[in-house]
Amino acid sequence: MMEYGENDRYTEAFGKYNLIVSEENASTTVEKIRSRKSEPTKDELAKLLGCIDYTSLKPTDSDETILEMTGKINRLFSSHPDIPAFAAICVYPCYAEIVSKSLEIEDIHTACVSGGFPSSQTATEVKIAETAMAIHDGADEIDIVMPVGRFLSGEYEYIADEMQELKDVCGDRILKVILETSFLGDLANVKKAAIMAMYSGADFIKTSTGKENSTATPEAFLVMCQAIKEYAAETGRKVGIKAAGGISTINDAFLYYRIVKEILGKEWLNRLLFRIGTSRLAGQLIAEICGEKDVI
């Protein structure tokens, strides 16, 4: 059985960062950003639209509904070539082939949740097989969940090894690691989980699954941005960030946009480094940009 001692490789990694996080300071910083009243410009609305991972992860999904959704997206962006297309369509692995083969918009990636989503409560071998199958069927991006129970038990080596194995399966495809911040207990754990995921090969770190009352909070997102900034300064590698769970209005999304701009800078405000996981928001953005309602 694997031992998880204090002298593992992550003790050294954690030692490079200040893991004391003030909840009060995080809330104060978020409120300062929120209080700077500003309406998003058309350009900012377009950037938000181009950073959306349009998501369908429902029990009622079927081949027919996923094909219908993909067709709608094809028609939308074919008829509006002047607006940015979504960054990705995110579905369960069993629909990767349908999305990848029916997508006609070159800029949109096929993304799949994997690894026992949303709980991550399955064997590493199953996670590897599921991820490999999704990639075989056309997935360009994989979203996995860090096993929260193992993290809270201090099984850092286990988690790191598993994430690195999954990144090896992904190769040059994008791996997003979901931290499930609302279950981590405090913001210090959010920062520690973010650092671990980045050192294990994550290309993006993501707030939440949006399942089981798991939602993004601006404070957790802020701390994740701060961890990314420190990690980039330490290693020279830029990691992306994704907000998901409970983001249903343009104001919600624009707050996350402004947090990224404030902490990480404008260079992060593109689909390569910033994503929003939502479907409800897409129609609102298109209505604001194009003046057309109920197009998706």
Coordinates of C-alpha atoms in Angstrom, one line a residue, residues 4-287:
Y4 CA 1.7 9.3 2.3
G5 CA 4.4 10.8 4.5
E6 CA 5.3 14.4 5.2
N7 CA 8.5 14.2 3.1
D8 CA 6.8 13.6 -0.2
R9 CA 7.6 15.8 -3.3
Y10 CA 4.6 18.1 -2.6
T11 CA 6.0 19.2 0.7
E12 CA 8.8 20.9 -1.3
A13 CA 6.4 22.3 -3.9
F14 CA 4.0 23.7 -1.2
G15 CA 7.0 25.2 0.6
K16 CA 7.5 27.6 -2.3
Y17 CA 4.1 29.3 -1.7
N18 CA 2.4 31.1 1.1
L19 CA -0.5 28.8 2.0
I20 CA -1.9 31.1 4.6
V21 CA -4.9 32.6 2.9
S22 CA -7.1 35.3 4.5
E23 CA -10.8 34.8 3.9
E24 CA -11.4 38.4 4.9
N25 CA -8.8 39.7 2.4
A26 CA -10.3 37.6 -0.4
S27 CA -13.8 38.9 0.3
T28 CA -12.5 42.5 0.5
T29 CA -10.7 42.2 -2.8
V30 CA -13.7 40.7 -4.6
E31 CA -15.9 43.5 -3.2
K32 CA -13.5 46.2 -4.4
I33 CA -13.6 44.7 -7.9
R34 CA -17.3 44.3 -7.8
S35 CA -17.8 47.9 -6.6
R36 CA -16.1 49.4 -9.6
K37 CA -19.3 49.8 -11.5
S38 CA -18.8 49.2 -15.2
E39 CA -20.9 47.7 -17.9
P40 CA -19.2 45.3 -20.3
T41 CA -18.4 46.7 -23.7
K42 CA -19.5 44.9 -26.9
D43 CA -15.9 43.8 -27.3
E44 CA -15.9 42.3 -23.8
L45 CA -19.2 40.6 -24.4
A46 CA -17.7 39.0 -27.5
K47 CA -14.7 37.9 -25.6
L48 CA -16.9 36.3 -23.0
L49 CA -18.9 34.5 -25.7
G50 CA -15.7 33.1 -27.2
C51 CA -14.6 31.7 -23.9
I52 CA -17.7 29.7 -23.2
D53 CA -17.6 25.9 -22.9
Y54 CA -21.2 25.3 -23.9
T55 CA -22.2 22.4 -21.7
S56 CA -24.8 19.6 -21.8
L57 CA -24.4 17.2 -18.9
K58 CA -27.9 16.1 -18.2
P59 CA -29.4 12.7 -17.3
T60 CA -31.8 13.2 -20.3
D61 CA -29.0 13.6 -22.9
S62 CA -29.2 11.2 -25.8
D63 CA -27.7 10.8 -29.2
E64 CA -30.6 12.7 -30.6
T65 CA -30.5 15.7 -28.2
I66 CA -26.7 16.1 -28.5
L67 CA -26.9 15.9 -32.3
E68 CA -29.7 18.5 -32.3
M69 CA -27.6 20.8 -30.0
T70 CA -24.5 20.5 -32.2
G71 CA -26.6 21.2 -35.3
K72 CA -28.0 24.4 -33.7
I73 CA -24.5 25.6 -32.9
N74 CA -23.4 24.9 -36.4
R75 CA -26.3 27.0 -37.8
L76 CA -25.8 29.8 -35.3
F77 CA -22.1 30.5 -36.0
S78 CA -22.4 29.7 -39.8
S79 CA -25.1 32.5 -40.0
H80 CA -23.1 34.8 -37.7
P81 CA -19.4 34.5 -38.8
D82 CA -18.7 38.0 -37.4
I83 CA -19.0 36.9 -33.7
P84 CA -16.7 34.5 -31.8
A85 CA -17.7 30.9 -31.7
F86 CA -17.7 29.0 -28.4
A87 CA -14.4 27.7 -27.2
A88 CA -15.8 24.1 -26.8
I89 CA -18.9 21.9 -26.5
C90 CA -18.6 19.9 -23.3
V91 CA -20.5 16.5 -23.1
Y92 CA -20.2 13.1 -21.5
P93 CA -17.6 10.8 -23.2
C94 CA -20.2 8.6 -24.9
Y95 CA -21.1 11.6 -27.0
A96 CA -17.6 12.6 -28.1
E97 CA -17.9 11.0 -31.5
I98 CA -21.2 12.6 -32.3
V99 CA -20.0 16.1 -31.4
S100 CA -16.5 15.7 -33.0
K101 CA -18.0 14.3 -36.3
S102 CA -20.9 16.6 -36.6
L103 CA -19.2 19.9 -35.6
E104 CA -18.7 22.1 -38.6
I105 CA -17.2 25.2 -36.9
E106 CA -13.5 24.8 -36.9
D107 CA -12.8 27.0 -33.8
I108 CA -14.9 24.9 -31.5
H109 CA -13.3 22.0 -29.6
T110 CA -14.9 18.9 -28.4
A111 CA -14.6 18.6 -24.6
C112 CA -15.5 15.7 -22.4
V113 CA -15.9 15.3 -18.7
S114 CA -14.1 12.1 -17.6
G115 CA -12.6 10.2 -14.7
G116 CA -15.8 9.2 -12.9
F117 CA -17.3 12.7 -13.2
P118 CA -18.7 14.3 -11.1
S119 CA -17.6 12.5 -7.9
S120 CA -14.2 11.1 -9.1
Q121 CA -15.1 8.0 -7.0
T122 CA -13.8 5.2 -9.2
A123 CA -10.5 3.4 -9.8
T124 CA -7.6 5.1 -11.6
E125 CA -7.7 2.4 -14.2
V126 CA -11.3 3.2 -15.0
K127 CA -10.5 6.9 -15.3
I128 CA -7.6 6.2 -17.7
A129 CA -9.8 3.9 -19.8
E130 CA -12.7 6.4 -20.0
T131 CA -10.3 9.3 -20.9
A132 CA -8.5 7.2 -23.5
M133 CA -11.9 6.3 -25.1
A134 CA -13.1 9.9 -25.1
I135 CA -9.9 11.0 -26.9
H136 CA -10.1 8.1 -29.3
D137 CA -13.7 9.3 -30.2
G138 CA -12.5 12.8 -30.9
A139 CA -12.2 14.8 -27.6
D140 CA -9.8 17.7 -27.8
E141 CA -10.1 18.5 -24.1
I142 CA -10.7 16.5 -21.0
D143 CA -12.3 17.8 -17.7
I144 CA -11.6 15.6 -14.6
V145 CA -12.3 16.1 -10.9
M146 CA -9.6 16.0 -8.3
P147 CA -10.8 13.4 -5.7
V148 CA -11.8 15.6 -2.9
G149 CA -11.9 12.9 -0.2
R150 CA -8.4 11.8 -0.9
F151 CA -7.2 15.5 -0.9
L152 CA -8.8 16.1 2.5
S153 CA -7.2 12.9 3.8
G154 CA -3.8 14.2 2.7
E155 CA -3.2 11.6 0.0
Y156 CA -1.3 14.0 -2.2
E157 CA 1.0 11.5 -3.8
Y158 CA -1.9 9.4 -4.9
I159 CA -3.7 12.3 -6.4
A160 CA -0.6 13.7 -8.1
D161 CA 0.3 10.3 -9.6
E162 CA -3.3 9.9 -10.9
M163 CA -3.5 13.3 -12.4
Q164 CA -0.1 12.9 -14.1
E165 CA -1.2 9.5 -15.6
L166 CA -4.3 11.2 -17.0
K167 CA -2.3 14.0 -18.4
D168 CA 0.0 11.4 -20.1
V169 CA -3.1 9.9 -21.7
C170 CA -4.2 13.4 -22.9
G171 CA -0.8 14.1 -24.4
D172 CA -1.0 17.5 -26.1
R173 CA -4.8 17.7 -25.5
I174 CA -6.0 20.1 -22.9
L175 CA -6.5 18.7 -19.4
K176 CA -8.7 20.7 -17.0
V177 CA -8.7 19.7 -13.3
I178 CA -11.8 20.6 -11.4
L179 CA -11.1 21.4 -7.7
E180 CA -14.7 21.3 -6.4
T181 CA -13.8 24.4 -4.3
S182 CA -17.1 24.5 -2.3
F183 CA -16.2 21.1 -0.7
L184 CA -12.6 21.9 0.2
G185 CA -13.4 23.6 3.5
D186 CA -11.4 26.9 3.3
L187 CA -9.5 29.0 0.8
A188 CA -6.1 27.8 2.0
N189 CA -7.2 24.3 0.8
V190 CA -8.3 25.9 -2.5
K191 CA -4.8 27.3 -3.0
K192 CA -3.1 24.1 -2.0
A193 CA -5.3 22.1 -4.4
A194 CA -4.6 24.6 -7.2
I195 CA -0.9 24.3 -6.7
M196 CA -1.0 20.5 -6.7
A197 CA -3.1 20.3 -9.9
M198 CA -0.7 22.6 -11.7
Y199 CA 2.4 20.7 -10.6
S200 CA 0.7 17.5 -11.8
G201 CA 0.3 18.8 -15.3
A202 CA -3.1 20.6 -15.4
D203 CA -3.5 22.9 -18.4
F204 CA -6.5 24.6 -16.7
I205 CA -7.8 24.6 -13.1
K206 CA -11.6 24.8 -12.8
T207 CA -13.7 25.8 -9.9
S208 CA -16.6 23.3 -9.8
T209 CA -18.6 20.6 -11.5
G210 CA -21.9 22.4 -11.0
K211 CA -23.4 19.2 -9.6
E212 CA -24.6 18.4 -6.0
N213 CA -24.8 22.1 -5.1
S214 CA -21.2 22.7 -6.3
T215 CA -20.9 26.2 -7.5
A216 CA -18.2 28.7 -8.2
T217 CA -17.6 31.6 -5.8
P218 CA -15.7 34.8 -6.7
E219 CA -13.5 34.4 -3.6
A220 CA -12.4 30.8 -4.5
F221 CA -11.8 32.0 -8.1
L222 CA -9.7 34.9 -6.9
V223 CA -7.5 32.6 -4.8
M224 CA -7.1 30.3 -7.8
C225 CA -6.0 33.3 -10.0
Q226 CA -3.5 34.3 -7.3
A227 CA -2.1 30.7 -7.2
I228 CA -1.8 30.7 -11.0
K229 CA 0.0 34.0 -10.9
E230 CA 2.5 32.8 -8.3
Y231 CA 3.0 29.5 -10.2
A232 CA 3.7 31.3 -13.4
A233 CA 6.3 33.5 -11.7
E234 CA 7.9 30.4 -10.1
T235 CA 7.9 28.1 -13.1
G236 CA 7.4 30.2 -16.2
R237 CA 4.3 28.1 -17.2
K238 CA 0.9 29.7 -17.8
V239 CA -2.1 27.7 -16.6
G240 CA -5.6 28.6 -17.6
I241 CA -8.6 29.1 -15.4
K242 CA -12.2 28.1 -15.7
A243 CA -15.3 29.2 -13.7
A244 CA -18.3 26.9 -13.7
G245 CA -21.3 26.2 -11.6
G246 CA -24.1 28.8 -11.0
I247 CA -23.0 31.3 -13.6
S248 CA -26.3 32.3 -15.1
T249 CA -26.1 36.0 -15.9
I250 CA -23.9 38.3 -17.8
N251 CA -23.1 40.2 -14.5
D252 CA -22.0 36.9 -12.9
A253 CA -19.6 36.1 -15.8
F254 CA -18.3 39.7 -16.1
L255 CA -17.3 39.7 -12.4
Y256 CA -15.1 36.6 -13.1
Y257 CA -13.8 38.3 -16.3
R258 CA -12.8 41.4 -14.2
I259 CA -11.1 39.2 -11.5
V260 CA -8.9 37.6 -14.2
K261 CA -8.1 41.0 -15.6
E262 CA -7.2 42.4 -12.2
I263 CA -5.1 39.5 -10.9
L264 CA -3.7 37.9 -14.1
G265 CA -3.9 40.7 -16.6
K266 CA -5.3 41.1 -20.1
E267 CA -3.0 38.3 -21.5
W268 CA -5.2 35.7 -19.8
L269 CA -8.4 37.1 -21.3
N270 CA -8.7 34.7 -24.2
R271 CA -10.0 31.1 -24.8
L272 CA -6.5 29.7 -24.4
L273 CA -6.3 30.7 -20.8
F274 CA -9.9 31.6 -19.6
R275 CA -13.1 29.6 -19.9
I276 CA -16.6 29.8 -18.5
G277 CA -18.7 26.6 -18.2
T278 CA -22.3 27.4 -18.9
S279 CA -25.1 27.1 -21.4
R280 CA -27.7 29.5 -20.0
L281 CA -25.4 32.4 -20.5
A282 CA -24.8 31.9 -24.2
G283 CA -28.2 33.0 -25.3
Q284 CA -28.0 36.2 -23.2
L285 CA -24.7 37.2 -24.7
I286 CA -25.9 36.6 -28.2
A287 CA -29.0 38.6 -27.6

